[in-house]
Tab-separated table of C-alpha atoms in Angstrom:
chain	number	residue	atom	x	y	z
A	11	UNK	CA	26.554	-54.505	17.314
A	12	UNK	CA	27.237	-51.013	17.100
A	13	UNK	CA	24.144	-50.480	13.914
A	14	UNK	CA	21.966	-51.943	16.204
A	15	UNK	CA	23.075	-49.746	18.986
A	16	UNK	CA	22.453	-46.971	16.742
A	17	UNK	CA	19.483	-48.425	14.657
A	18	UNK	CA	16.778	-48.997	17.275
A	19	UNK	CA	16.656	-45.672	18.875
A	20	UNK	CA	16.741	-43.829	14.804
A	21	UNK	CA	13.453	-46.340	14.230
A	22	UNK	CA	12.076	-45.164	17.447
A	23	UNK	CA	12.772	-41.411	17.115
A	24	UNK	CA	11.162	-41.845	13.699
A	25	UNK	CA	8.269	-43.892	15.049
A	26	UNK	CA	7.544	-40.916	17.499
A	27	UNK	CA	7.855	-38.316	14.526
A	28	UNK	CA	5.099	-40.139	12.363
A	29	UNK	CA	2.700	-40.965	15.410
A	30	UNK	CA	2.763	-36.876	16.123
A	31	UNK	CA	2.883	-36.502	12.425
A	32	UNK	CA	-0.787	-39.101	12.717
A	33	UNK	CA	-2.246	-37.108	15.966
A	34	UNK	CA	-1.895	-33.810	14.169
A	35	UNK	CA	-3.500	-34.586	10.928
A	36	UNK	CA	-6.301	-36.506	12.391
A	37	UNK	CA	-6.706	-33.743	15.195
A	38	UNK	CA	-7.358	-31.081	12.045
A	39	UNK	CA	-10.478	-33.676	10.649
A	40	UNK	CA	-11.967	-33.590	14.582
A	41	UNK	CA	-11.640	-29.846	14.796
A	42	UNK	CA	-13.383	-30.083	10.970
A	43	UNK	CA	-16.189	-32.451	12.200
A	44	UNK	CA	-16.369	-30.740	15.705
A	45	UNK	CA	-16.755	-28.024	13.573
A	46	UNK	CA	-19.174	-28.805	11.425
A	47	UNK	CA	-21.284	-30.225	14.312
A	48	UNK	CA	-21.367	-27.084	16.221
A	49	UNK	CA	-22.584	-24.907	13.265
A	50	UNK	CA	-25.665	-26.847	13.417
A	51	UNK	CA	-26.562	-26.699	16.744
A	52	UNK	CA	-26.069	-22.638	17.229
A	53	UNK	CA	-29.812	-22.491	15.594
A	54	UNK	CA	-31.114	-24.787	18.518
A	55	UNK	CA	-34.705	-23.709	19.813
A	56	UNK	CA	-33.605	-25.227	23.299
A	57	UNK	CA	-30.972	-22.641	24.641
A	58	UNK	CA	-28.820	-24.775	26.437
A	59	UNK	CA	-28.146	-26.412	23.788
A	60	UNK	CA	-27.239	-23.314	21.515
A	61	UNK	CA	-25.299	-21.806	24.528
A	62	UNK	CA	-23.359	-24.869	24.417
A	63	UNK	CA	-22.646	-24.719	20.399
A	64	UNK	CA	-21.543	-21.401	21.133
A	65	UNK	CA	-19.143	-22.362	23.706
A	66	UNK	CA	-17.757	-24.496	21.926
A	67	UNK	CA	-17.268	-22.565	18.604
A	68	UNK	CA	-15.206	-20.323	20.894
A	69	UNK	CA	-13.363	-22.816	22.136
A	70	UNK	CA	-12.456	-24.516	19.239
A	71	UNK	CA	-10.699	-21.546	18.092
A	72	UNK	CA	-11.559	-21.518	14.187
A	73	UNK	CA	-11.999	-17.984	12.873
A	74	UNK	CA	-14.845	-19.607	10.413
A	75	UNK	CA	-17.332	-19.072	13.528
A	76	UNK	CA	-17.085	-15.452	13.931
A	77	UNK	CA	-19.065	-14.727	11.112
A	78	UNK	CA	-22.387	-16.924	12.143
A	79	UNK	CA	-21.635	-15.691	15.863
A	80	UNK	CA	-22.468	-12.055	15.480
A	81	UNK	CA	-25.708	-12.512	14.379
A	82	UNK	CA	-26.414	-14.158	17.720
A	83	UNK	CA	-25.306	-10.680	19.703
A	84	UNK	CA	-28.542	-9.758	18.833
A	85	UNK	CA	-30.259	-12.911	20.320
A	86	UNK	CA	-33.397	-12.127	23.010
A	87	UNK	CA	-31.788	-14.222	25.429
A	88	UNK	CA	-29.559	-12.860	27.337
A	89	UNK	CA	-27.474	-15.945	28.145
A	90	UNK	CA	-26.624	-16.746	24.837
A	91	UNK	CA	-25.918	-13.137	23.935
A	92	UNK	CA	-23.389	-13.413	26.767
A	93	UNK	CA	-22.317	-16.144	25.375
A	94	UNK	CA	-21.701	-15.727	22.076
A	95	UNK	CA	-19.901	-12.082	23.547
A	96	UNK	CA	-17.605	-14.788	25.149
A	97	UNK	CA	-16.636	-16.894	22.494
A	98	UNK	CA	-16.138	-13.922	19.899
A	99	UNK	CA	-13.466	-12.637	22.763
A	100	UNK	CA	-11.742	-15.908	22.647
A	101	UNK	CA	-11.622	-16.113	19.131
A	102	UNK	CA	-9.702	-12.511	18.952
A	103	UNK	CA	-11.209	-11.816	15.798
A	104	UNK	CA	-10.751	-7.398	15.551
A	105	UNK	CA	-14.190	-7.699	13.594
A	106	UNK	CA	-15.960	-8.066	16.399
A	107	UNK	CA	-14.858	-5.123	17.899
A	108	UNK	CA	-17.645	-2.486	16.646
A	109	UNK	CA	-20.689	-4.597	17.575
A	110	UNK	CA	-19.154	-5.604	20.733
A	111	UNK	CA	-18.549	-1.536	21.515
A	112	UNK	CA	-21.994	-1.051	20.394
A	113	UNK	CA	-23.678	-3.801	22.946
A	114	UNK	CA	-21.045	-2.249	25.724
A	115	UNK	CA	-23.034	1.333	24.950
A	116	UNK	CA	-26.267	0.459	24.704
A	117	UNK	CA	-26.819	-2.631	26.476
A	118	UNK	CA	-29.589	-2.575	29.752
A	119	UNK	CA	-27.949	-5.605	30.749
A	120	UNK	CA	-25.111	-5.806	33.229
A	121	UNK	CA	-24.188	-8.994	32.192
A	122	UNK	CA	-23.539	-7.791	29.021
A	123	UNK	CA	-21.919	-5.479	29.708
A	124	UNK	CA	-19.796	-7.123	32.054
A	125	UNK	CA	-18.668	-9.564	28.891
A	126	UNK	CA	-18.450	-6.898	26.357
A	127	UNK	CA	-16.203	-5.337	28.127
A	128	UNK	CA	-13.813	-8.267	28.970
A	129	UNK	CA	-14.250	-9.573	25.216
A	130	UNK	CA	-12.909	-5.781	24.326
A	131	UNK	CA	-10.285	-6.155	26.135
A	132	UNK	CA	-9.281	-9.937	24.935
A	133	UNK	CA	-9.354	-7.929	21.429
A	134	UNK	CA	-6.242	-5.883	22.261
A	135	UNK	CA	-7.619	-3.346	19.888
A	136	UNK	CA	-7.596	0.352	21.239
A	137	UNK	CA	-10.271	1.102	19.007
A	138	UNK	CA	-11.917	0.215	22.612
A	139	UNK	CA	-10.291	2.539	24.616
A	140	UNK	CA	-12.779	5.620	24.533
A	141	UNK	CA	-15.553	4.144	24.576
A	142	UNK	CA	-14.666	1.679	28.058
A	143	UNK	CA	-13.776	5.001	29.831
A	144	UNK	CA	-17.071	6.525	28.290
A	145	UNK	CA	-19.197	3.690	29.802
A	146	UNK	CA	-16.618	3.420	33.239
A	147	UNK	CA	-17.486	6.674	33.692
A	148	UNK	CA	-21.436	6.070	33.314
A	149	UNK	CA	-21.877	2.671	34.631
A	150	UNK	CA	-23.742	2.176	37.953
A	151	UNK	CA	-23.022	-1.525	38.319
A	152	UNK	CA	-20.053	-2.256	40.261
A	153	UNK	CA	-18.961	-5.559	38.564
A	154	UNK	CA	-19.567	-3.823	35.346
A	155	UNK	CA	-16.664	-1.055	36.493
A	156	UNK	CA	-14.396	-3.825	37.558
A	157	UNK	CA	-14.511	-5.682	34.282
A	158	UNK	CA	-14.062	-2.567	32.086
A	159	UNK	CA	-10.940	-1.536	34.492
A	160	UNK	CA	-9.803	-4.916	33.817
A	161	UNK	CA	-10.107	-4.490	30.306
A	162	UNK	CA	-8.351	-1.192	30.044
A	163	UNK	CA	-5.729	-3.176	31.874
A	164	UNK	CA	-5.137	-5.307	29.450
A	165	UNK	CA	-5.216	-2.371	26.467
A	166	UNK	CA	-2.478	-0.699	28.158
A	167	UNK	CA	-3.255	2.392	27.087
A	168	UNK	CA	-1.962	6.088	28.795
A	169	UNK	CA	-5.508	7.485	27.927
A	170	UNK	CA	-6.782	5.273	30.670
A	171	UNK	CA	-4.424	6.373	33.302
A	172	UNK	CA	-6.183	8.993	34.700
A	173	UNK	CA	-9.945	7.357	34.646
A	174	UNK	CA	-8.801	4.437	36.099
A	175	UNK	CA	-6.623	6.759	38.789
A	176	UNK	CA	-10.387	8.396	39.989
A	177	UNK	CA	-11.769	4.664	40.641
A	178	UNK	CA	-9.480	4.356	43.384
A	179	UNK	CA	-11.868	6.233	45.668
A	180	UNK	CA	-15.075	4.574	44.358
A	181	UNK	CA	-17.144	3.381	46.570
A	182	UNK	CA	-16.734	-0.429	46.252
A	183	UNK	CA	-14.334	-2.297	47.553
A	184	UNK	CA	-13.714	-4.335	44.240
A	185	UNK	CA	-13.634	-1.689	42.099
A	186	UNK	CA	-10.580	0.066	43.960
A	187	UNK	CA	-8.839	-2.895	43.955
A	188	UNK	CA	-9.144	-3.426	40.658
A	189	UNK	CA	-7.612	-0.019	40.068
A	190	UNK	CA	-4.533	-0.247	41.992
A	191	UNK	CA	-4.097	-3.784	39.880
A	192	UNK	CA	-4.869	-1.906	36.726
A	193	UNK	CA	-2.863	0.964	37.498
A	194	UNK	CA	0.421	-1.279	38.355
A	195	UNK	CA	0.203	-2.515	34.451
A	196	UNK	CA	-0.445	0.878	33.116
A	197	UNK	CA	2.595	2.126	34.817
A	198	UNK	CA	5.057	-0.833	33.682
């Protein structure tokens, strides 16, 4: 009486062990065949379609998709160049931080910007640092300034103590608040 006592609940817990054991390995082939039938559908001529591939490469998390994303930074429409600057945040991926500093420089686009500068910040690479207090310091757009105070935020870095410190007094409300946000983690 007592083996059974003990027996049932050993075959259970091992039960549970092989069904996680199943979910896991057959999880990894869908993330392979999700995969797989994202890549194709980045070079979509409709662009919802490719915005959607993109999503979902940055979703799925595989590191495979940061190489055929970066071409796409240089798309000519803007919503899948924001985008794509969304998904290569996600994916953390530090070789996306130079193209993502260039777009944040030289981008017309506030969206862009906007992205860039939240992606940069995802990154956790103060190779970003300078060049968000460069364009803070240059950037008309108020959303723009909140996102790139966010992102020095999250970068934690004392360089950023003292820009961030001026934005208190900028003329939009969202910006300042931002800045007293930003400025409690850059104290801590």
């Amino acid at each position: 009486m007592k083996l059974k006592k003990v027996f049932i609940p050993v075959i259970v817990i091992i039960l549970i062990i092989f069904i996680i054991v199943g979910r896991e390995k057959i999880a990894h082939r869908d993330v392979e065949k999700q995969f797989d039938f994202w890549v194709k559908l980045i070079d979509s001529n409709d662009k919802f379609t490719q915005m959607g591939a993109v999503r979902a490469l940055g979703e799925l998390g595989d590191k495979r998709a940061v190489k055929l994303l970066i071409p796409l930074l240089k798309d000519e429409d803007l919503w899948v160049k924001v985008e794509t600057i969304r998904s290569l945040g996600n994916l953390g991926d530090k070789e996306t931080v130079e193209p993502l500093i260039d777009l944040l420089q030289t981008s017309v686009n506030p969206p862009v910007r906007r992205e860039a500068a939240i992606s940069l910040g995802l990154l956790g690479d103060n190779r970003a640092v300078v060049p968000l207090i460069m364009r803070l310091k240059n950037d008309n757009n108020a959303l723009v300034r909140v996102k790139i105070i966010e992102a020095l935020g999250m970068l934690r870095d004392e360089k950023a103590i003292a820009p961030v410190k001026y934005y208190r007094s900028d003329k939009d409300i969202w910006v300042r608040t931002e800045a007293e946000r930003t400025l409690g983690k850059l104290s801590n």
